[in-house]
Each structure stands twice: as structure tokens, then as C-alpha cells.
Amino acid sequence: MIDLRSDTVTQPSDAMRETARDANVGDDVYGEDPTVNELEARVADVLGTEAALFVPSGTMGNQVAARTHTERGQEVLCERESHIYKWELAGLAQHAQVQPRTIEGDERGVVAPEQVREGYVEADGHRAGTGLLTLENTHNSKGGTAIAPERIAETAAAARERDVPVHLDGARLFNAAAAHDVSAAEFVVPVDSVMCCLSKGLGAPVGSVLAGSESFVEAARRNRKLLGGGMRQAGILAGPGLEALANRERLAEDHRRAERLAAGLARIDGLSVEPPETNIVLVETDRSAEAFLDDCEREGVGGVPFDDRVVRFCTHWDVDDDAIDAAIDAVRRAA
């Protein structure tokens, strides 16, 4: 099987397995795991924030951020197709006990400053008011679009001029940085918190990191515990995360292979392919996505449905050029 369902399916490298085995560990709930502490410090340095917090998953990182920034009942502005709203089991309502107010972004998932100003609600005797703006980069549902740092900055400014904090879901932030050839820190400057995943394109088996100011991370640590994220000898997970950070430079290879895959699939009758910006390829089929993927699986290629007639293929470090060519041939047979 050439598994293109997600960049989360990667197998940990030998170096990651060795690091997990040999990691210095302690009780992280007491702040005593040296490997976790090193990972958090390293990520904070890479992102240019004061502090960072290791969490088991990106979803937990987003939900911890929402609960930390808001008061119960407030509204959260979020893009209609964003992961925090669409794919996290209504966590905003269940965990932070806030109500989402969705914004229809453009075709790339970009939220304009004027949309934030229009969506903002002043707190008064009848309304709880706007407590948070969330943004996403890269935007998963829009096909891994890499939103430029200046677009993030101008939208965040519209919220912050109204004293509304901004959280950036940067599950694939390093892909956005690679696509724009800038540091990840440039995307983080205008926001109050950011979550980035180590277990997607970077290849770690487990884990994400939530980053922001020291006071934010201190409060987020309590909410991580509340949501069941207080881990003990977590250095065996953080060690591979340290190895994963070194993989930021190779993400451009995934992007190149996504372009190669898209170009090959675009030549197949019955398929329409959007040119990818990062490592995600969206393909529209002339029949149902489920039926198409069933045939792809029989030919040895895995993908996921994204809409009634749209499927997603995702490149990652376990798929080389030969596998991409084989996948194109297999999808041609399936189609």
C-alpha cells in the first residue's frame, strides 16, 4: 500500500526510536522531565515565543488554547472550514464552553480584516462578546494552502485592535514556512498563541507543542491537566519530537512530490486536480469519492474523502519519487 491518506501515517525513524529508548526522563507534571523541558525550550526558540507546552495532540493544543484565552459563553471567530471548528468534535462548545461564530474565508481559507471587524461583538448586558479569533496555516480543508505571513498579520491586527486575542492553528506551520521560504517565527509575531504539530510532516510518532507568553503557557498547563494531558515520564515521546524538529528543512521535498503527483493525476481522464501549494493534493472525481477510493485501495493507494466527489492525497517522508510514480499508475488503473 502506498499510503497517501495523511502525513500522520509516517513510521518513526531509527534515530527517533533510539532517542525514545535512551531519553532522560522525569515526572513532567512536576516539571521534572529534562527531555520535555528541552523540547519546549527548543520549540519556543524556533517560534520566537517566551514559552511552550508539549501536548499529546494538535487537537488538544487548540482546545487548551481556546479554554485559556476565553471566558465561558464568549464567541470565537473562526473560518467556516477550519480544523478547530470542523474536525474537533465540537470541542469549542464542549471544553471551552464557547460558541463559534464562523467566517466564510476566501477560496484559500484566508479571513480578511474587515470580516473580523464585522464579526466582532461587543460585550454588553445581553451578549457575551467576542473572546478569541482563530486562524489556520496551512489550511487543511482548502488543500494545504500556505497563507503568507503578512496576511496573517493584517487579519490578526483587526482582532487585536479590539483587544481580542488571536490563536494560530499551525498544525502544518512549518509547511507554510517552507512554501514561503521564511522562518516559522514570522507567522507567530502577530498572534498570541500558536500550536504546531510534530507528528505530521516532521514525522514524530506523537505530539504537538502549544506556544505563547510565559503567563499564557502557565495557564495553559493547568488546562492541559484538566483535559487529561498531564503526562509523566513523557521524555520518551519528547525525544522523537526533538529529532523531528530537524526535519523542517526537508518539507520542500514533500511539496515537490505533491506537485509531481498532481501533475500526473491531472493527465488522467475523469480527474480534476488543484495545483498544490504544500504537501496536500485535492482531486475532484467524476463519481463518488468513496467509490473512487475503494478502487484506489484495490490498486494499492490510500487516500481520504474530503467531499462527495473530492479526495485528498498527502505526501510525506515515507513516500519517495518511485512511490509517487507508482501511485500515479495505480490511480490511472483505478480511474
Tab-separated table of C-alpha atoms in Angstrom:
chain	number	residue	atom	x	y	z
A	1	MET	CA	0.000	0.000	0.000
A	2	ILE	CA	1.241	3.472	-0.946
A	3	ASP	CA	-0.371	5.319	1.940
A	4	LEU	CA	-1.246	8.878	0.928
A	5	ARG	CA	-4.083	9.316	3.409
A	6	SER	CA	-2.140	11.722	5.617
A	7	ASP	CA	1.322	12.818	6.701
A	8	THR	CA	0.421	11.371	10.111
A	9	VAL	CA	0.966	7.784	8.922
A	10	THR	CA	4.770	8.015	8.873
A	11	GLN	CA	6.829	5.469	10.742
A	12	PRO	CA	9.373	6.807	13.280
A	13	SER	CA	12.979	6.734	12.104
A	14	ASP	CA	15.640	4.588	13.741
A	15	ALA	CA	17.036	7.747	15.333
A	16	MET	CA	13.631	8.546	16.832
A	17	ARG	CA	13.281	5.041	18.234
A	18	GLU	CA	16.758	5.204	19.754
A	19	THR	CA	16.076	8.634	21.239
A	20	ALA	CA	12.849	7.371	22.795
A	21	ARG	CA	14.689	4.420	24.307
A	22	ASP	CA	17.564	6.468	25.708
A	23	ALA	CA	15.731	9.652	26.754
A	24	ASN	CA	16.407	11.139	30.164
A	25	VAL	CA	13.029	11.242	31.883
A	26	GLY	CA	11.283	12.558	34.963
A	27	ASP	CA	7.744	13.371	36.044
A	28	ASP	CA	6.576	16.083	33.653
A	29	VAL	CA	3.564	17.024	35.801
A	30	TYR	CA	6.149	18.193	38.342
A	31	GLY	CA	8.144	19.845	35.556
A	32	GLU	CA	10.960	17.349	36.082
A	33	ASP	CA	11.308	15.679	32.691
A	34	PRO	CA	14.520	17.090	31.184
A	35	THR	CA	13.738	15.926	27.644
A	36	VAL	CA	10.299	17.528	27.661
A	37	ASN	CA	11.802	20.716	29.070
A	38	GLU	CA	14.421	20.723	26.323
A	39	LEU	CA	11.796	20.218	23.612
A	40	GLU	CA	9.617	23.020	24.945
A	41	ALA	CA	12.580	25.393	25.129
A	42	ARG	CA	13.738	24.437	21.636
A	43	VAL	CA	10.311	24.983	20.063
A	44	ALA	CA	9.861	28.304	21.866
A	45	ASP	CA	13.207	29.392	20.437
A	46	VAL	CA	12.253	28.295	16.906
A	47	LEU	CA	8.894	30.079	17.098
A	48	GLY	CA	10.207	33.150	18.879
A	49	THR	CA	7.873	32.845	21.882
A	50	GLU	CA	8.599	33.134	25.595
A	51	ALA	CA	7.480	29.610	26.437
A	52	ALA	CA	5.959	26.419	25.051
A	53	LEU	CA	3.984	23.413	26.266
A	54	PHE	CA	4.198	19.807	24.998
A	55	VAL	CA	0.748	18.295	24.368
A	56	PRO	CA	-0.246	14.847	23.104
A	57	SER	CA	-2.076	16.123	20.010
A	58	GLY	CA	-2.812	19.177	17.913
A	59	THR	CA	-6.486	18.965	18.799
A	60	MET	CA	-5.660	19.151	22.497
A	61	GLY	CA	-3.344	22.081	21.820
A	62	ASN	CA	-6.098	24.006	20.037
A	63	GLN	CA	-8.674	23.214	22.714
A	64	VAL	CA	-6.325	24.153	25.552
A	65	ALA	CA	-5.624	27.448	23.791
A	66	ALA	CA	-9.326	28.214	23.375
A	67	ARG	CA	-10.086	27.480	27.025
A	68	THR	CA	-7.098	29.510	28.208
A	69	HIS	CA	-7.904	32.609	26.171
A	70	THR	CA	-11.664	32.783	26.745
A	71	GLU	CA	-14.375	33.055	29.352
A	72	ARG	CA	-17.329	30.676	29.257
A	73	GLY	CA	-20.053	31.739	26.830
A	74	GLN	CA	-17.939	34.086	24.734
A	75	GLU	CA	-17.927	33.907	20.955
A	76	VAL	CA	-14.940	32.614	18.991
A	77	LEU	CA	-14.426	33.825	15.435
A	78	CYS	CA	-13.181	31.019	13.188
A	79	GLU	CA	-13.104	30.234	9.489
A	80	ARG	CA	-16.022	28.002	8.440
A	81	GLU	CA	-13.837	25.182	7.132
A	82	SER	CA	-11.174	25.455	9.851
A	83	HIS	CA	-9.992	22.368	11.696
A	84	ILE	CA	-10.782	23.730	15.163
A	85	TYR	CA	-14.413	24.205	14.114
A	86	LYS	CA	-14.997	21.372	11.641
A	87	TRP	CA	-12.862	18.442	12.762
A	88	GLU	CA	-12.542	18.591	16.567
A	89	LEU	CA	-15.865	17.121	17.729
A	90	ALA	CA	-17.354	20.494	18.697
A	91	GLY	CA	-14.589	20.862	21.266
A	92	LEU	CA	-15.053	24.614	21.452
A	93	ALA	CA	-18.542	24.050	22.839
A	94	GLN	CA	-17.674	21.032	24.953
A	95	HIS	CA	-14.352	22.066	26.518
A	96	ALA	CA	-14.108	25.845	26.436
A	97	GLN	CA	-17.907	26.239	26.562
A	98	VAL	CA	-17.789	28.996	23.966
A	99	GLN	CA	-19.910	29.494	20.860
A	100	PRO	CA	-18.271	29.669	17.445
A	101	ARG	CA	-19.159	32.471	15.048
A	102	THR	CA	-17.957	31.281	11.663
A	103	ILE	CA	-16.495	33.421	8.909
A	104	GLU	CA	-16.565	32.416	5.237
A	105	GLY	CA	-12.956	32.783	4.148
A	106	ASP	CA	-11.891	33.097	0.536
A	107	GLU	CA	-11.098	30.158	-1.739
A	108	ARG	CA	-7.783	29.659	0.089
A	109	GLY	CA	-9.261	29.933	3.573
A	110	VAL	CA	-7.963	33.465	4.175
A	111	VAL	CA	-10.012	35.576	6.574
A	112	ALA	CA	-9.975	39.291	5.695
A	113	PRO	CA	-9.533	42.010	8.356
A	114	GLU	CA	-12.887	43.564	7.512
A	115	GLN	CA	-14.587	40.207	8.158
A	116	VAL	CA	-13.102	40.173	11.655
A	117	ARG	CA	-14.353	43.713	12.257
A	118	GLU	CA	-17.825	42.760	11.013
A	119	GLY	CA	-17.923	39.605	13.110
A	120	TYR	CA	-16.759	41.246	16.315
A	121	VAL	CA	-19.391	41.535	19.068
A	122	GLU	CA	-19.036	43.997	21.939
A	123	ALA	CA	-19.849	42.539	25.352
A	124	ASP	CA	-22.880	44.138	26.987
A	125	GLY	CA	-25.816	43.243	29.170
A	126	HIS	CA	-27.232	40.942	26.506
A	127	ARG	CA	-24.210	39.449	24.716
A	128	ALA	CA	-21.083	37.750	25.989
A	129	GLY	CA	-18.902	39.337	23.328
A	130	THR	CA	-16.035	38.104	21.175
A	131	GLY	CA	-13.295	36.358	23.140
A	132	LEU	CA	-10.956	34.903	20.518
A	133	LEU	CA	-10.047	34.793	16.836
A	134	THR	CA	-8.574	31.562	15.457
A	135	LEU	CA	-6.646	31.296	12.195
A	136	GLU	CA	-5.201	28.246	10.423
A	137	ASN	CA	-1.989	27.856	8.401
A	138	THR	CA	-1.623	25.787	6.331
A	139	HIS	CA	-5.364	25.458	5.780
A	140	ASN	CA	-6.156	21.759	5.674
A	141	SER	CA	-9.660	21.803	4.185
A	142	LYS	CA	-8.595	24.183	1.419
A	143	GLY	CA	-5.866	21.806	0.278
A	144	GLY	CA	-2.884	22.825	2.383
A	145	THR	CA	-2.869	26.456	1.289
A	146	ALA	CA	0.107	28.352	2.690
A	147	ILE	CA	-1.147	31.757	3.814
A	148	ALA	CA	1.503	34.478	3.685
A	149	PRO	CA	2.722	35.932	6.996
A	150	GLU	CA	1.577	39.428	6.039
A	151	ARG	CA	-1.993	38.159	5.531
A	152	ILE	CA	-1.907	36.561	8.985
A	153	ALA	CA	-0.574	39.823	10.428
A	154	GLU	CA	-3.209	42.099	8.934
A	155	THR	CA	-6.082	39.845	9.989
A	156	ALA	CA	-4.679	39.421	13.498
A	157	ALA	CA	-4.284	43.205	13.792
A	158	ALA	CA	-8.015	43.663	13.205
A	159	ALA	CA	-8.723	41.469	16.239
A	160	ARG	CA	-6.041	42.841	18.497
A	161	GLU	CA	-7.128	46.445	17.892
A	162	ARG	CA	-10.313	45.335	19.683
A	163	ASP	CA	-8.343	43.551	22.431
A	164	VAL	CA	-9.338	40.126	21.075
A	165	PRO	CA	-6.542	37.540	21.380
A	166	VAL	CA	-5.532	35.501	18.332
A	167	HIS	CA	-4.671	31.799	18.235
A	168	LEU	CA	-2.953	30.295	15.202
A	169	ASP	CA	-3.616	26.635	14.424
A	170	GLY	CA	-0.252	25.906	12.865
A	171	ALA	CA	-0.541	22.136	12.690
A	172	ARG	CA	1.419	22.378	9.430
A	173	LEU	CA	3.021	25.757	10.125
A	174	PHE	CA	6.446	24.519	9.070
A	175	ASN	CA	4.987	23.587	5.676
A	176	ALA	CA	3.777	27.171	5.310
A	177	ALA	CA	7.223	28.435	6.265
A	178	ALA	CA	8.857	26.154	3.689
A	179	ALA	CA	6.413	27.235	0.983
A	180	HIS	CA	7.148	30.934	1.594
A	181	ASP	CA	10.847	30.367	2.370
A	182	VAL	CA	10.645	32.270	5.653
A	183	SER	CA	11.093	31.300	9.297
A	184	ALA	CA	8.110	29.940	11.185
A	185	ALA	CA	8.609	32.735	13.710
A	186	GLU	CA	7.476	35.306	11.139
A	187	PHE	CA	3.960	33.854	11.228
A	188	VAL	CA	3.892	33.904	15.025
A	189	VAL	CA	4.865	37.525	15.716
A	190	PRO	CA	1.323	38.973	15.336
A	191	VAL	CA	-0.555	36.258	17.274
A	192	ASP	CA	-0.951	35.483	20.976
A	193	SER	CA	-0.564	31.718	20.777
A	194	VAL	CA	0.310	29.063	18.225
A	195	MET	CA	0.064	25.288	18.032
A	196	CYS	CA	2.350	23.277	15.753
A	197	CYS	CA	2.397	19.513	15.208
A	198	LEU	CA	5.491	17.354	15.360
A	199	SER	CA	3.597	14.248	14.194
A	200	LYS	CA	2.647	15.401	10.694
A	201	GLY	CA	5.256	16.386	8.112
A	202	LEU	CA	8.070	16.293	10.665
A	203	GLY	CA	7.465	12.606	11.300
A	204	ALA	CA	7.366	12.265	15.091
A	205	PRO	CA	5.154	9.402	16.310
A	206	VAL	CA	3.302	11.544	18.867
A	207	GLY	CA	2.936	15.127	19.944
A	208	SER	CA	2.361	18.805	19.307
A	209	VAL	CA	3.504	21.989	21.022
A	210	LEU	CA	1.464	24.995	22.155
A	211	ALA	CA	3.448	28.216	22.491
A	212	GLY	CA	2.960	31.778	23.655
A	213	SER	CA	3.853	34.093	26.518
A	214	GLU	CA	5.033	32.759	29.871
A	215	SER	CA	1.744	33.735	31.536
A	216	PHE	CA	-0.295	32.087	28.774
A	217	VAL	CA	1.676	28.825	28.978
A	218	GLU	CA	1.415	28.786	32.760
A	219	ALA	CA	-2.371	28.986	32.492
A	220	ALA	CA	-2.422	26.524	29.578
A	221	ARG	CA	-0.516	23.973	31.664
A	222	ARG	CA	-3.411	23.874	34.130
A	223	ASN	CA	-5.914	23.415	31.304
A	224	ARG	CA	-3.799	20.665	29.770
A	225	LYS	CA	-4.071	18.846	33.101
A	226	LEU	CA	-7.840	19.459	33.130
A	227	LEU	CA	-8.198	17.807	29.716
A	228	GLY	CA	-6.145	14.779	30.749
A	229	GLY	CA	-2.875	15.866	29.153
A	230	GLY	CA	-0.718	15.772	32.270
A	231	MET	CA	1.902	13.170	31.322
A	232	ARG	CA	4.556	11.570	33.494
A	233	GLN	CA	7.839	10.267	32.006
A	234	ALA	CA	6.969	11.889	28.707
A	235	GLY	CA	10.570	12.251	27.565
A	236	ILE	CA	10.188	9.021	25.616
A	237	LEU	CA	7.703	10.976	23.460
A	238	ALA	CA	9.512	14.312	23.513
A	239	GLY	CA	12.819	12.752	22.414
A	240	PRO	CA	11.487	11.812	18.966
A	241	GLY	CA	9.959	15.287	18.827
A	242	LEU	CA	13.431	16.787	19.151
A	243	GLU	CA	14.572	14.603	16.266
A	244	ALA	CA	11.527	15.697	14.257
A	245	LEU	CA	12.406	19.373	14.560
A	246	ALA	CA	15.487	18.714	12.447
A	247	ASN	CA	13.215	17.596	9.594
A	248	ARG	CA	11.904	21.099	8.900
A	249	GLU	CA	14.391	21.541	6.075
A	250	ARG	CA	13.149	18.507	4.144
A	251	LEU	CA	9.499	19.586	3.871
A	252	ALA	CA	10.213	21.136	0.475
A	253	GLU	CA	10.752	17.575	-0.801
A	254	ASP	CA	7.177	16.690	0.170
A	255	HIS	CA	5.955	19.798	-1.641
A	256	ARG	CA	7.896	18.868	-4.786
A	257	ARG	CA	6.476	15.357	-4.715
A	258	ALA	CA	2.958	16.731	-4.262
A	259	GLU	CA	3.467	18.787	-7.427
A	260	ARG	CA	4.711	15.661	-9.222
A	261	LEU	CA	1.700	13.686	-8.029
A	262	ALA	CA	-0.741	16.443	-9.017
A	263	ALA	CA	0.762	16.780	-12.486
A	264	GLY	CA	0.468	13.036	-13.069
A	265	LEU	CA	-3.093	12.781	-11.788
A	266	ALA	CA	-4.168	15.800	-13.855
A	267	ARG	CA	-3.426	13.800	-17.017
A	268	ILE	CA	-5.954	11.107	-16.063
A	269	ASP	CA	-9.401	11.313	-17.656
A	270	GLY	CA	-12.162	11.899	-15.131
A	271	LEU	CA	-9.973	13.690	-12.592
A	272	SER	CA	-9.579	17.417	-11.937
A	273	VAL	CA	-6.650	18.475	-9.772
A	274	GLU	CA	-5.880	21.723	-7.992
A	275	PRO	CA	-2.161	22.644	-8.134
A	276	PRO	CA	-0.887	22.095	-4.567
A	277	GLU	CA	0.829	24.776	-2.516
A	278	THR	CA	2.338	22.368	0.013
A	279	ASN	CA	2.017	18.601	0.554
A	280	ILE	CA	-1.748	18.177	0.104
A	281	VAL	CA	-3.318	17.307	-3.259
A	282	LEU	CA	-7.095	17.649	-3.703
A	283	VAL	CA	-8.611	15.676	-6.566
A	284	GLU	CA	-12.157	16.013	-7.873
A	285	THR	CA	-13.514	12.826	-9.411
A	286	ASP	CA	-16.351	12.174	-11.862
A	287	ARG	CA	-18.022	9.794	-9.398
A	288	SER	CA	-18.384	9.465	-5.657
A	289	ALA	CA	-15.238	9.900	-3.598
A	290	GLU	CA	-15.942	6.693	-1.670
A	291	ALA	CA	-16.286	4.568	-4.814
A	292	PHE	CA	-13.164	6.093	-6.322
A	293	LEU	CA	-11.127	5.485	-3.166
A	294	ASP	CA	-12.348	1.892	-2.961
A	295	ASP	CA	-10.898	1.306	-6.421
A	296	CYS	CA	-7.703	3.147	-5.495
A	297	GLU	CA	-7.282	0.939	-2.449
A	298	ARG	CA	-7.722	-2.195	-4.554
A	299	GLU	CA	-4.880	-0.870	-6.737
A	300	GLY	CA	-2.722	-0.205	-3.681
A	301	VAL	CA	-3.129	3.532	-2.986
A	302	GLY	CA	-4.698	5.084	0.095
A	303	GLY	CA	-6.450	8.459	0.260
A	304	VAL	CA	-9.292	10.069	2.202
A	305	PRO	CA	-12.633	11.587	1.120
A	306	PHE	CA	-12.880	15.346	1.526
A	307	ASP	CA	-16.249	15.964	-0.101
A	308	ASP	CA	-18.816	13.999	-2.103
A	309	ARG	CA	-16.523	13.978	-5.144
A	310	VAL	CA	-13.234	15.270	-3.719
A	311	VAL	CA	-10.432	13.166	-2.273
A	312	ARG	CA	-7.186	14.131	-0.554
A	313	PHE	CA	-3.757	12.656	-1.135
A	314	CYS	CA	-0.957	13.760	1.164
A	315	THR	CA	2.783	13.333	0.565
A	316	HIS	CA	5.216	12.626	3.388
A	317	TRP	CA	8.685	11.316	4.120
A	318	ASP	CA	7.752	7.633	3.741
A	319	VAL	CA	6.854	8.198	0.066
A	320	ASP	CA	9.731	8.671	-2.393
A	321	ASP	CA	9.734	9.571	-6.098
A	322	ASP	CA	9.331	5.952	-7.190
A	323	ALA	CA	6.288	5.571	-4.938
A	324	ILE	CA	4.761	8.741	-6.396
A	325	ASP	CA	5.159	7.373	-9.938
A	326	ALA	CA	3.692	4.030	-8.858
A	327	ALA	CA	0.777	5.819	-7.215
A	328	ILE	CA	0.011	7.730	-10.395
A	329	ASP	CA	-0.058	4.482	-12.381
A	330	ALA	CA	-2.264	2.830	-9.772
A	331	VAL	CA	-4.756	5.709	-9.703
A	332	ARG	CA	-4.865	5.638	-13.511
A	333	ARG	CA	-5.920	1.990	-13.328
A	334	ALA	CA	-8.474	2.806	-10.627
A	335	ALA	CA	-9.929	5.640	-12.675
